[in-house]
Amino acid sequence: MAGRADTLPNVVDFERNLDWSGATDCPGQGVFDGVVTALQLREGFGLHTLNATARQQFEVNSHRKPGVILHCFLDGIADAELAGKPMKLGRRPGEPVKLVLTSVDECQPFVRRSRPEDYVRKISIQMSHAWLDENGLTLPGQGQDLQRFEWLATNEDIRLLEALVRTPGFATPVERLQAEAMSLGLVAGSFASLSGQQQNCRLTAREQMQLRRIDALARHSGPLPSLQDLAREAGLSLSGLRRLIHTVHGCAPLTHVRRLRLEMARSRLEADQSSVEQAARLAGYSSAANFATAFRRHFGVAPSQVRRAPRAAR
């Protein structure tokens, strides 16, 4: 995706008196080409977006305050360390979109570096422990100094991420309300996913193996597998297949297969390895128009927008 023209303005909009960030965290003018924002939505609840290319070396050396951050990367890699350890945040072309939640109970040293030509498209949502308590939200294993959780983004997560990262600033009251609503949607989905992870931990080794076999078959190129194909591959009855997929993914088996294929198609488009028509066939659609409709419903953007995703000017 490198080398594509930028359609975004240059915006650096860091609000003052953020309760989750210090003044030294704000990049100066000319460091990035693109959009960089940070806003306080509520006490203990904030949003940071980045859709930009670094023009020069930029390094943050600070301390991360106690609290929880939801990291959501659509493109690019973060060279970041927390408490002296790599944070391993980012997304390379062809990889699925993942969400990562990190939590610290005490101030920890934080370092982040950007090099010239680094491109990142991501958001992060900051939550204080007090805000979580007020909203009745708890993390598994609460009480540990450092925690990290990771899971695949859902179609609704990706739709919200795309909408937030494509917004060139949140200057008006309506834009701020929309940003808060979308951020809360991502947080709600994340805690639902964490609950699902706890459920997955209770799966037997056999059930986990069955899930891997189902997903491997679903990702094979060619026509979509039937229910009978999936059940046979996993060694399950049709009712057992439906029960397992619904327990883990909350949907019907063929809906899960469609989601996997759409994610594969998006990865190919992002890597410029397929035309929209080829991506449609990969996803199991004979009609590019039907594929485009399903793609937009799933990701919130058209396939053509993914192939020509807005980039900061290079």
PDB file of C-alpha atoms in Angstrom:
ATOM      1  CA  MET A   1       0.000   0.000   0.000  1.00  0.00           C
ATOM      2  CA  ALA A   2       3.049   2.240   0.054  1.00  0.00           C
ATOM      3  CA  GLY A   3       3.201   5.149  -2.302  1.00  0.00           C
ATOM      4  CA  ARG A   4      -0.510   5.875  -2.567  1.00  0.00           C
ATOM      5  CA  ALA A   5      -1.637   9.460  -2.551  1.00  0.00           C
ATOM      6  CA  ASP A   6      -3.028  11.071   0.568  1.00  0.00           C
ATOM      7  CA  THR A   7      -6.579  12.427   0.712  1.00  0.00           C
ATOM      8  CA  LEU A   8      -6.420  13.545   4.351  1.00  0.00           C
ATOM      9  CA  PRO A   9      -5.470  16.978   5.720  1.00  0.00           C
ATOM     10  CA  ASN A  10      -2.541  17.447   8.079  1.00  0.00           C
ATOM     11  CA  VAL A  11      -4.065  17.684  11.562  1.00  0.00           C
ATOM     12  CA  VAL A  12      -2.352  17.496  14.963  1.00  0.00           C
ATOM     13  CA  ASP A  13      -5.061  18.029  17.571  1.00  0.00           C
ATOM     14  CA  PHE A  14      -3.951  17.098  21.093  1.00  0.00           C
ATOM     15  CA  GLU A  15      -6.220  18.542  23.752  1.00  0.00           C
ATOM     16  CA  ARG A  16      -4.641  20.075  26.826  1.00  0.00           C
ATOM     17  CA  ASN A  17      -4.988  18.583  30.295  1.00  0.00           C
ATOM     18  CA  LEU A  18      -5.485  14.988  29.176  1.00  0.00           C
ATOM     19  CA  ASP A  19      -5.709  12.859  32.304  1.00  0.00           C
ATOM     20  CA  TRP A  20      -3.999   9.938  30.531  1.00  0.00           C
ATOM     21  CA  SER A  21      -1.189  11.665  28.615  1.00  0.00           C
ATOM     22  CA  GLY A  22       1.593  14.165  29.290  1.00  0.00           C
ATOM     23  CA  ALA A  23       2.671  17.186  27.277  1.00  0.00           C
ATOM     24  CA  THR A  24       5.800  15.383  26.064  1.00  0.00           C
ATOM     25  CA  ASP A  25       3.644  12.738  24.337  1.00  0.00           C
ATOM     26  CA  CYS A  26       2.325  15.249  21.809  1.00  0.00           C
ATOM     27  CA  PRO A  27       4.243  15.319  18.501  1.00  0.00           C
ATOM     28  CA  GLY A  28       5.208  18.717  17.172  1.00  0.00           C
ATOM     29  CA  GLN A  29       4.104  20.169  13.867  1.00  0.00           C
ATOM     30  CA  GLY A  30       5.887  18.595  10.915  1.00  0.00           C
ATOM     31  CA  VAL A  31       6.576  15.257  12.598  1.00  0.00           C
ATOM     32  CA  PHE A  32       3.675  13.502  10.861  1.00  0.00           C
ATOM     33  CA  ASP A  33       1.831  13.929   7.588  1.00  0.00           C
ATOM     34  CA  GLY A  34      -1.794  13.031   8.206  1.00  0.00           C
ATOM     35  CA  VAL A  35      -4.131  13.091  11.180  1.00  0.00           C
ATOM     36  CA  VAL A  36      -3.081  12.800  14.840  1.00  0.00           C
ATOM     37  CA  THR A  37      -5.709  13.429  17.525  1.00  0.00           C
ATOM     38  CA  ALA A  38      -6.120  12.979  21.274  1.00  0.00           C
ATOM     39  CA  LEU A  39      -9.247  13.960  23.157  1.00  0.00           C
ATOM     40  CA  GLN A  40     -10.734  13.567  26.605  1.00  0.00           C
ATOM     41  CA  LEU A  41     -14.223  12.120  26.163  1.00  0.00           C
ATOM     42  CA  ARG A  42     -15.026  11.748  29.864  1.00  0.00           C
ATOM     43  CA  GLU A  43     -13.057  11.783  33.077  1.00  0.00           C
ATOM     44  CA  GLY A  44     -10.929   8.653  32.872  1.00  0.00           C
ATOM     45  CA  PHE A  45     -11.970   7.900  29.276  1.00  0.00           C
ATOM     46  CA  GLY A  46     -10.047   9.146  26.216  1.00  0.00           C
ATOM     47  CA  LEU A  47      -9.423   8.525  22.541  1.00  0.00           C
ATOM     48  CA  HIS A  48      -6.242   8.779  20.447  1.00  0.00           C
ATOM     49  CA  THR A  49      -6.225   8.342  16.653  1.00  0.00           C
ATOM     50  CA  LEU A  50      -3.334   8.186  14.211  1.00  0.00           C
ATOM     51  CA  ASN A  51      -3.603   8.014  10.425  1.00  0.00           C
ATOM     52  CA  ALA A  52      -0.286   9.394   9.287  1.00  0.00           C
ATOM     53  CA  THR A  53       3.236   8.904   7.946  1.00  0.00           C
ATOM     54  CA  ALA A  54       6.230   9.961  10.037  1.00  0.00           C
ATOM     55  CA  ARG A  55       8.322  12.639   8.332  1.00  0.00           C
ATOM     56  CA  GLN A  56      11.134  12.574  10.855  1.00  0.00           C
ATOM     57  CA  GLN A  57      12.423  10.645  13.841  1.00  0.00           C
ATOM     58  CA  PHE A  58      10.070  10.893  16.806  1.00  0.00           C
ATOM     59  CA  GLU A  59      10.555   9.311  20.210  1.00  0.00           C
ATOM     60  CA  VAL A  60       8.398   9.370  23.333  1.00  0.00           C
ATOM     61  CA  ASN A  61      10.038   8.610  26.685  1.00  0.00           C
ATOM     62  CA  SER A  62       7.473   8.863  29.422  1.00  0.00           C
ATOM     63  CA  HIS A  63       5.598   6.907  32.045  1.00  0.00           C
ATOM     64  CA  ARG A  64       2.285   5.259  31.385  1.00  0.00           C
ATOM     65  CA  LYS A  65      -0.226   5.974  34.107  1.00  0.00           C
ATOM     66  CA  PRO A  66      -2.211   3.185  35.786  1.00  0.00           C
ATOM     67  CA  GLY A  67      -5.176   2.120  33.680  1.00  0.00           C
ATOM     68  CA  VAL A  68      -6.230   0.135  30.649  1.00  0.00           C
ATOM     69  CA  ILE A  69      -5.651   0.852  26.946  1.00  0.00           C
ATOM     70  CA  LEU A  70      -7.418  -0.794  24.034  1.00  0.00           C
ATOM     71  CA  HIS A  71      -5.019  -0.801  21.047  1.00  0.00           C
ATOM     72  CA  CYS A  72      -6.587  -1.162  17.598  1.00  0.00           C
ATOM     73  CA  PHE A  73      -4.263  -1.260  14.565  1.00  0.00           C
ATOM     74  CA  LEU A  74      -5.547  -1.288  10.993  1.00  0.00           C
ATOM     75  CA  ASP A  75      -2.134  -0.725   9.357  1.00  0.00           C
ATOM     76  CA  GLY A  76       1.464  -0.389  10.478  1.00  0.00           C
ATOM     77  CA  ILE A  77       3.691  -1.518  13.320  1.00  0.00           C
ATOM     78  CA  ALA A  78       4.421   0.269  16.600  1.00  0.00           C
ATOM     79  CA  ASP A  79       7.983   0.211  17.916  1.00  0.00           C
ATOM     80  CA  ALA A  80       6.947   0.504  21.558  1.00  0.00           C
ATOM     81  CA  GLU A  81       8.110  -0.787  24.918  1.00  0.00           C
ATOM     82  CA  LEU A  82       6.258  -0.946  28.223  1.00  0.00           C
ATOM     83  CA  ALA A  83       8.186  -1.683  31.422  1.00  0.00           C
ATOM     84  CA  GLY A  84      11.216  -2.461  29.247  1.00  0.00           C
ATOM     85  CA  LYS A  85       9.460  -5.130  27.164  1.00  0.00           C
ATOM     86  CA  PRO A  86       8.328  -4.922  23.499  1.00  0.00           C
ATOM     87  CA  MET A  87       4.581  -4.391  23.252  1.00  0.00           C
ATOM     88  CA  LYS A  88       4.254  -6.246  19.914  1.00  0.00           C
ATOM     89  CA  LEU A  89       1.536  -3.993  18.526  1.00  0.00           C
ATOM     90  CA  GLY A  90       0.572  -3.563  14.877  1.00  0.00           C
ATOM     91  CA  ARG A  91      -0.691  -5.236  11.754  1.00  0.00           C
ATOM     92  CA  ARG A  92       1.220  -6.287   8.649  1.00  0.00           C
ATOM     93  CA  PRO A  93      -0.430  -6.612   5.205  1.00  0.00           C
ATOM     94  CA  GLY A  94      -2.389  -9.832   4.938  1.00  0.00           C
ATOM     95  CA  GLU A  95      -2.804 -10.307   8.680  1.00  0.00           C
ATOM     96  CA  PRO A  96      -6.236 -10.228  10.316  1.00  0.00           C
ATOM     97  CA  VAL A  97      -7.194  -7.156  12.316  1.00  0.00           C
ATOM     98  CA  LYS A  98      -6.560  -7.767  16.010  1.00  0.00           C
ATOM     99  CA  LEU A  99      -7.403  -5.849  19.143  1.00  0.00           C
ATOM    100  CA  VAL A 100      -5.036  -5.789  22.108  1.00  0.00           C
ATOM    101  CA  LEU A 101      -5.892  -4.665  25.620  1.00  0.00           C
ATOM    102  CA  THR A 102      -3.118  -3.846  28.078  1.00  0.00           C
ATOM    103  CA  SER A 103      -3.494  -2.987  31.742  1.00  0.00           C
ATOM    104  CA  VAL A 104      -1.069  -1.601  34.325  1.00  0.00           C
ATOM    105  CA  ASP A 105      -1.725  -1.092  38.044  1.00  0.00           C
ATOM    106  CA  GLU A 106       1.305   1.144  38.655  1.00  0.00           C
ATOM    107  CA  CYS A 107       3.164   3.756  36.593  1.00  0.00           C
ATOM    108  CA  GLN A 108       5.458   2.016  34.121  1.00  0.00           C
ATOM    109  CA  PRO A 109       8.182   3.408  31.807  1.00  0.00           C
ATOM    110  CA  PHE A 110       6.945   3.722  28.234  1.00  0.00           C
ATOM    111  CA  VAL A 111       8.990   4.282  25.054  1.00  0.00           C
ATOM    112  CA  ARG A 112       7.744   4.654  21.502  1.00  0.00           C
ATOM    113  CA  ARG A 113       9.786   5.400  18.393  1.00  0.00           C
ATOM    114  CA  SER A 114       8.750   6.438  14.899  1.00  0.00           C
ATOM    115  CA  ARG A 115      11.144   6.439  11.960  1.00  0.00           C
ATOM    116  CA  PRO A 116      10.826   8.477   8.765  1.00  0.00           C
ATOM    117  CA  GLU A 117       8.319   6.903   6.332  1.00  0.00           C
ATOM    118  CA  ASP A 118       6.673   4.771   9.052  1.00  0.00           C
ATOM    119  CA  TYR A 119       2.943   4.671   8.323  1.00  0.00           C
ATOM    120  CA  VAL A 120       0.406   3.801  11.017  1.00  0.00           C
ATOM    121  CA  ARG A 121      -3.377   3.776  10.970  1.00  0.00           C
ATOM    122  CA  LYS A 122      -4.738   3.014  14.430  1.00  0.00           C
ATOM    123  CA  ILE A 123      -6.736   4.157  17.411  1.00  0.00           C
ATOM    124  CA  SER A 124      -6.282   3.625  21.128  1.00  0.00           C
ATOM    125  CA  ILE A 125      -8.873   4.053  23.863  1.00  0.00           C
ATOM    126  CA  GLN A 126      -7.680   4.963  27.355  1.00  0.00           C
ATOM    127  CA  MET A 127      -9.631   3.889  30.451  1.00  0.00           C
ATOM    128  CA  SER A 128      -8.750   4.596  34.077  1.00  0.00           C
ATOM    129  CA  HIS A 129      -9.376   1.929  36.680  1.00  0.00           C
ATOM    130  CA  ALA A 130     -11.864   4.316  38.323  1.00  0.00           C
ATOM    131  CA  TRP A 131     -13.819   4.623  35.053  1.00  0.00           C
ATOM    132  CA  LEU A 132     -13.918   0.837  34.733  1.00  0.00           C
ATOM    133  CA  ASP A 133     -15.136   0.499  38.317  1.00  0.00           C
ATOM    134  CA  GLU A 134     -17.864   3.105  37.758  1.00  0.00           C
ATOM    135  CA  ASN A 135     -19.097   1.115  34.772  1.00  0.00           C
ATOM    136  CA  GLY A 136     -18.887  -2.262  36.476  1.00  0.00           C
ATOM    137  CA  LEU A 137     -16.165  -3.592  34.168  1.00  0.00           C
ATOM    138  CA  THR A 138     -13.507  -6.007  35.402  1.00  0.00           C
ATOM    139  CA  LEU A 139     -10.620  -7.813  33.735  1.00  0.00           C
ATOM    140  CA  PRO A 140      -9.882 -11.519  34.086  1.00  0.00           C
ATOM    141  CA  GLY A 141      -7.075 -12.016  36.602  1.00  0.00           C
ATOM    142  CA  GLN A 142      -7.496  -8.511  37.995  1.00  0.00           C
ATOM    143  CA  GLY A 143      -4.826  -7.588  40.546  1.00  0.00           C
ATOM    144  CA  GLN A 144      -1.806  -8.419  38.375  1.00  0.00           C
ATOM    145  CA  ASP A 145       0.600  -5.527  37.740  1.00  0.00           C
ATOM    146  CA  LEU A 146       0.786  -6.041  33.957  1.00  0.00           C
ATOM    147  CA  GLN A 147      -1.815  -7.766  31.807  1.00  0.00           C
ATOM    148  CA  ARG A 148      -2.269  -8.263  28.065  1.00  0.00           C
ATOM    149  CA  PHE A 149      -5.202  -9.735  26.135  1.00  0.00           C
ATOM    150  CA  GLU A 150      -5.479 -10.205  22.364  1.00  0.00           C
ATOM    151  CA  TRP A 151      -8.294 -11.305  20.058  1.00  0.00           C
ATOM    152  CA  LEU A 152      -9.521 -10.977  16.472  1.00  0.00           C
ATOM    153  CA  ALA A 153     -11.663  -7.955  15.645  1.00  0.00           C
ATOM    154  CA  THR A 154     -15.275  -8.562  14.654  1.00  0.00           C
ATOM    155  CA  ASN A 155     -16.930  -7.007  11.624  1.00  0.00           C
ATOM    156  CA  GLU A 156     -18.577  -4.424  13.900  1.00  0.00           C
ATOM    157  CA  ASP A 157     -15.208  -3.611  15.507  1.00  0.00           C
ATOM    158  CA  ILE A 158     -13.654  -3.003  12.085  1.00  0.00           C
ATOM    159  CA  ARG A 159     -16.573  -0.826  10.959  1.00  0.00           C
ATOM    160  CA  LEU A 160     -16.161   1.384  14.036  1.00  0.00           C
ATOM    161  CA  LEU A 161     -12.373   1.500  13.669  1.00  0.00           C
ATOM    162  CA  GLU A 162     -12.623   2.585  10.039  1.00  0.00           C
ATOM    163  CA  ALA A 163     -15.103   5.322  10.904  1.00  0.00           C
ATOM    164  CA  LEU A 164     -12.938   6.696  13.717  1.00  0.00           C
ATOM    165  CA  VAL A 165      -9.604   6.566  11.906  1.00  0.00           C
ATOM    166  CA  ARG A 166     -11.037   8.248   8.798  1.00  0.00           C
ATOM    167  CA  THR A 167     -12.374  11.239  10.772  1.00  0.00           C
ATOM    168  CA  PRO A 168     -10.044  14.250  10.340  1.00  0.00           C
ATOM    169  CA  GLY A 169     -10.567  15.677  13.811  1.00  0.00           C
ATOM    170  CA  PHE A 170     -13.408  15.898  16.318  1.00  0.00           C
ATOM    171  CA  ALA A 171     -13.995  19.626  16.555  1.00  0.00           C
ATOM    172  CA  THR A 172     -17.784  19.818  16.833  1.00  0.00           C
ATOM    173  CA  PRO A 173     -20.019  18.588  19.685  1.00  0.00           C
ATOM    174  CA  VAL A 174     -21.713  16.142  17.317  1.00  0.00           C
ATOM    175  CA  GLU A 175     -18.367  14.693  16.203  1.00  0.00           C
ATOM    176  CA  ARG A 176     -17.309  14.272  19.827  1.00  0.00           C
ATOM    177  CA  LEU A 177     -20.564  12.510  20.695  1.00  0.00           C
ATOM    178  CA  GLN A 178     -20.137  10.218  17.712  1.00  0.00           C
ATOM    179  CA  ALA A 179     -16.528   9.495  18.725  1.00  0.00           C
ATOM    180  CA  GLU A 180     -17.624   8.682  22.270  1.00  0.00           C
ATOM    181  CA  ALA A 181     -20.443   6.416  21.065  1.00  0.00           C
ATOM    182  CA  MET A 182     -18.124   4.497  18.721  1.00  0.00           C
ATOM    183  CA  SER A 183     -15.408   4.231  21.389  1.00  0.00           C
ATOM    184  CA  LEU A 184     -17.927   2.864  23.882  1.00  0.00           C
ATOM    185  CA  GLY A 185     -19.083   0.369  21.261  1.00  0.00           C
ATOM    186  CA  LEU A 186     -15.514  -0.884  20.863  1.00  0.00           C
ATOM    187  CA  VAL A 187     -15.041  -1.140  24.620  1.00  0.00           C
ATOM    188  CA  ALA A 188     -18.327  -3.024  25.046  1.00  0.00           C
ATOM    189  CA  GLY A 189     -17.370  -5.430  22.264  1.00  0.00           C
ATOM    190  CA  SER A 190     -13.940  -5.915  23.808  1.00  0.00           C
ATOM    191  CA  PHE A 191     -15.263  -6.911  27.208  1.00  0.00           C
ATOM    192  CA  ALA A 192     -17.700  -9.242  25.476  1.00  0.00           C
ATOM    193  CA  SER A 193     -14.720 -10.795  23.661  1.00  0.00           C
ATOM    194  CA  LEU A 194     -12.855 -11.181  26.945  1.00  0.00           C
ATOM    195  CA  SER A 195     -15.846 -13.049  28.320  1.00  0.00           C
ATOM    196  CA  GLY A 196     -15.728 -15.229  25.217  1.00  0.00           C
ATOM    197  CA  GLN A 197     -12.033 -15.909  25.791  1.00  0.00           C
ATOM    198  CA  GLN A 198     -12.878 -17.180  29.254  1.00  0.00           C
ATOM    199  CA  GLN A 199     -15.468 -19.446  27.657  1.00  0.00           C
ATOM    200  CA  ASN A 200     -12.901 -20.690  25.108  1.00  0.00           C
ATOM    201  CA  CYS A 201     -10.515 -21.546  27.937  1.00  0.00           C
ATOM    202  CA  ARG A 202     -13.139 -24.024  29.078  1.00  0.00           C
ATOM    203  CA  LEU A 203     -13.170 -25.836  25.730  1.00  0.00           C
ATOM    204  CA  THR A 204     -11.655 -29.278  25.735  1.00  0.00           C
ATOM    205  CA  ALA A 205      -8.514 -30.037  23.744  1.00  0.00           C
ATOM    206  CA  ARG A 206     -10.683 -31.998  21.308  1.00  0.00           C
ATOM    207  CA  GLU A 207     -13.033 -29.052  20.782  1.00  0.00           C
ATOM    208  CA  GLN A 208     -10.114 -26.705  20.173  1.00  0.00           C
ATOM    209  CA  MET A 209      -8.723 -29.137  17.593  1.00  0.00           C
ATOM    210  CA  GLN A 210     -12.151 -29.336  15.925  1.00  0.00           C
ATOM    211  CA  LEU A 211     -12.268 -25.542  15.669  1.00  0.00           C
ATOM    212  CA  ARG A 212      -8.837 -25.460  14.033  1.00  0.00           C
ATOM    213  CA  ARG A 213      -9.903 -28.067  11.477  1.00  0.00           C
ATOM    214  CA  ILE A 214     -13.105 -26.160  10.701  1.00  0.00           C
ATOM    215  CA  ASP A 215     -11.209 -22.894  10.171  1.00  0.00           C
ATOM    216  CA  ALA A 216      -8.542 -24.556   8.029  1.00  0.00           C
ATOM    217  CA  LEU A 217     -11.190 -26.011   5.717  1.00  0.00           C
ATOM    218  CA  ALA A 218     -13.062 -22.698   5.590  1.00  0.00           C
ATOM    219  CA  ARG A 219      -9.902 -20.915   4.424  1.00  0.00           C
ATOM    220  CA  HIS A 220      -9.251 -23.278   1.507  1.00  0.00           C
ATOM    221  CA  SER A 221      -9.690 -21.520  -1.834  1.00  0.00           C
ATOM    222  CA  GLY A 222     -12.569 -22.602  -4.037  1.00  0.00           C
ATOM    223  CA  PRO A 223     -16.302 -22.991  -3.375  1.00  0.00           C
ATOM    224  CA  LEU A 224     -17.521 -22.513   0.169  1.00  0.00           C
ATOM    225  CA  PRO A 225     -17.681 -25.777   2.117  1.00  0.00           C
ATOM    226  CA  SER A 226     -21.114 -27.063   3.001  1.00  0.00           C
ATOM    227  CA  LEU A 227     -22.359 -27.784   6.503  1.00  0.00           C
ATOM    228  CA  GLN A 228     -21.821 -31.470   5.798  1.00  0.00           C
ATOM    229  CA  ASP A 229     -18.214 -30.801   4.712  1.00  0.00           C
ATOM    230  CA  LEU A 230     -17.479 -28.846   7.896  1.00  0.00           C
ATOM    231  CA  ALA A 231     -19.092 -31.424  10.168  1.00  0.00           C
ATOM    232  CA  ARG A 232     -17.243 -34.281   8.462  1.00  0.00           C
ATOM    233  CA  GLU A 233     -13.886 -32.483   8.751  1.00  0.00           C
ATOM    234  CA  ALA A 234     -14.402 -31.863  12.471  1.00  0.00           C
ATOM    235  CA  GLY A 235     -15.864 -35.279  13.200  1.00  0.00           C
ATOM    236  CA  LEU A 236     -19.118 -33.744  14.430  1.00  0.00           C
ATOM    237  CA  SER A 237     -22.803 -34.154  13.793  1.00  0.00           C
ATOM    238  CA  LEU A 238     -24.580 -31.189  12.211  1.00  0.00           C
ATOM    239  CA  SER A 239     -26.127 -30.263  15.546  1.00  0.00           C
ATOM    240  CA  GLY A 240     -22.734 -30.573  17.262  1.00  0.00           C
ATOM    241  CA  LEU A 241     -21.160 -28.332  14.609  1.00  0.00           C
ATOM    242  CA  ARG A 242     -23.829 -25.662  15.063  1.00  0.00           C
ATOM    243  CA  ARG A 243     -23.528 -25.800  18.846  1.00  0.00           C
ATOM    244  CA  LEU A 244     -19.719 -25.483  18.836  1.00  0.00           C
ATOM    245  CA  ILE A 245     -19.586 -22.560  16.378  1.00  0.00           C
ATOM    246  CA  HIS A 246     -22.389 -20.703  18.131  1.00  0.00           C
ATOM    247  CA  THR A 247     -20.730 -21.191  21.523  1.00  0.00           C
ATOM    248  CA  VAL A 248     -17.403 -19.791  20.334  1.00  0.00           C
ATOM    249  CA  HIS A 249     -18.369 -17.274  17.623  1.00  0.00           C
ATOM    250  CA  GLY A 250     -22.014 -16.517  18.377  1.00  0.00           C
ATOM    251  CA  CYS A 251     -23.199 -17.240  14.839  1.00  0.00           C
ATOM    252  CA  ALA A 252     -24.149 -20.029  12.433  1.00  0.00           C
ATOM    253  CA  PRO A 253     -21.344 -22.111  10.851  1.00  0.00           C
ATOM    254  CA  LEU A 254     -21.754 -20.739   7.321  1.00  0.00           C
ATOM    255  CA  THR A 255     -21.866 -17.170   8.660  1.00  0.00           C
ATOM    256  CA  HIS A 256     -18.523 -17.853  10.326  1.00  0.00           C
ATOM    257  CA  VAL A 257     -17.128 -19.246   7.068  1.00  0.00           C
ATOM    258  CA  ARG A 258     -18.293 -16.152   5.157  1.00  0.00           C
ATOM    259  CA  ARG A 259     -16.557 -13.905   7.686  1.00  0.00           C
ATOM    260  CA  LEU A 260     -13.287 -15.789   7.332  1.00  0.00           C
ATOM    261  CA  ARG A 261     -13.453 -15.597   3.535  1.00  0.00           C
ATOM    262  CA  LEU A 262     -14.229 -11.870   3.605  1.00  0.00           C
ATOM    263  CA  GLU A 263     -11.212 -11.312   5.848  1.00  0.00           C
ATOM    264  CA  MET A 264      -9.055 -13.289   3.408  1.00  0.00           C
ATOM    265  CA  ALA A 265     -10.392 -11.213   0.522  1.00  0.00           C
ATOM    266  CA  ARG A 266      -9.618  -7.981   2.351  1.00  0.00           C
ATOM    267  CA  SER A 267      -6.058  -9.124   3.042  1.00  0.00           C
ATOM    268  CA  ARG A 268      -5.532  -9.860  -0.656  1.00  0.00           C
ATOM    269  CA  LEU A 269      -6.938  -6.477  -1.650  1.00  0.00           C
ATOM    270  CA  GLU A 270      -4.763  -4.631   0.869  1.00  0.00           C
ATOM    271  CA  ALA A 271      -1.672  -6.390  -0.431  1.00  0.00           C
ATOM    272  CA  ASP A 272      -2.641  -5.552  -4.056  1.00  0.00           C
ATOM    273  CA  GLN A 273      -2.671  -9.269  -4.846  1.00  0.00           C
ATOM    274  CA  SER A 274      -6.227  -9.389  -6.227  1.00  0.00           C
ATOM    275  CA  SER A 275      -8.691  -7.390  -8.224  1.00  0.00           C
ATOM    276  CA  VAL A 276     -12.141  -6.855  -6.735  1.00  0.00           C
ATOM    277  CA  GLU A 277     -13.495  -9.581  -9.049  1.00  0.00           C
ATOM    278  CA  GLN A 278     -10.817 -12.038  -7.929  1.00  0.00           C
ATOM    279  CA  ALA A 279     -11.438 -11.176  -4.289  1.00  0.00           C
ATOM    280  CA  ALA A 280     -15.150 -11.809  -4.829  1.00  0.00           C
ATOM    281  CA  ARG A 281     -14.436 -15.324  -6.112  1.00  0.00           C
ATOM    282  CA  LEU A 282     -12.085 -15.971  -3.196  1.00  0.00           C
ATOM    283  CA  ALA A 283     -14.865 -14.993  -0.798  1.00  0.00           C
ATOM    284  CA  GLY A 284     -17.276 -17.354  -2.553  1.00  0.00           C
ATOM    285  CA  TYR A 285     -19.326 -14.782  -4.481  1.00  0.00           C
ATOM    286  CA  SER A 286     -20.114 -15.201  -8.171  1.00  0.00           C
ATOM    287  CA  SER A 287     -21.203 -11.546  -8.372  1.00  0.00           C
ATOM    288  CA  ALA A 288     -18.769  -8.704  -7.645  1.00  0.00           C
ATOM    289  CA  ALA A 289     -21.749  -6.483  -6.794  1.00  0.00           C
ATOM    290  CA  ASN A 290     -23.039  -8.911  -4.157  1.00  0.00           C
ATOM    291  CA  PHE A 291     -19.502  -9.230  -2.803  1.00  0.00           C
ATOM    292  CA  ALA A 292     -19.160  -5.446  -2.563  1.00  0.00           C
ATOM    293  CA  THR A 293     -22.442  -5.224  -0.633  1.00  0.00           C
ATOM    294  CA  ALA A 294     -21.382  -7.928   1.816  1.00  0.00           C
ATOM    295  CA  PHE A 295     -17.899  -6.416   2.132  1.00  0.00           C
ATOM    296  CA  ARG A 296     -19.269  -2.964   2.961  1.00  0.00           C
ATOM    297  CA  ARG A 297     -21.707  -4.437   5.487  1.00  0.00           C
ATOM    298  CA  HIS A 298     -18.877  -6.365   7.146  1.00  0.00           C
ATOM    299  CA  PHE A 299     -16.076  -3.760   7.149  1.00  0.00           C
ATOM    300  CA  GLY A 300     -17.872  -0.433   6.702  1.00  0.00           C
ATOM    301  CA  VAL A 301     -15.923   0.404   3.511  1.00  0.00           C
ATOM    302  CA  ALA A 302     -16.101  -0.659  -0.131  1.00  0.00           C
ATOM    303  CA  PRO A 303     -13.547  -3.101  -1.601  1.00  0.00           C
ATOM    304  CA  SER A 304     -12.293  -0.385  -3.931  1.00  0.00           C
ATOM    305  CA  GLN A 305     -11.549   1.855  -0.926  1.00  0.00           C
ATOM    306  CA  VAL A 306      -9.406  -0.865   0.626  1.00  0.00           C
ATOM    307  CA  ARG A 307      -7.368  -1.194  -2.584  1.00  0.00           C
ATOM    308  CA  ARG A 308      -6.924   2.566  -2.670  1.00  0.00           C
ATOM    309  CA  ALA A 309      -6.828   3.183   1.090  1.00  0.00           C
ATOM    310  CA  PRO A 310      -5.982   6.804   1.953  1.00  0.00           C
ATOM    311  CA  ARG A 311      -2.317   7.163   2.803  1.00  0.00           C
ATOM    312  CA  ALA A 312      -0.271  10.046   3.997  1.00  0.00           C
ATOM    313  CA  ALA A 313       1.712  11.514   1.139  1.00  0.00           C
ATOM    314  CA  ARG A 314       5.094   9.964   0.503  1.00  0.00           C
TER     315      ARG A 314
END
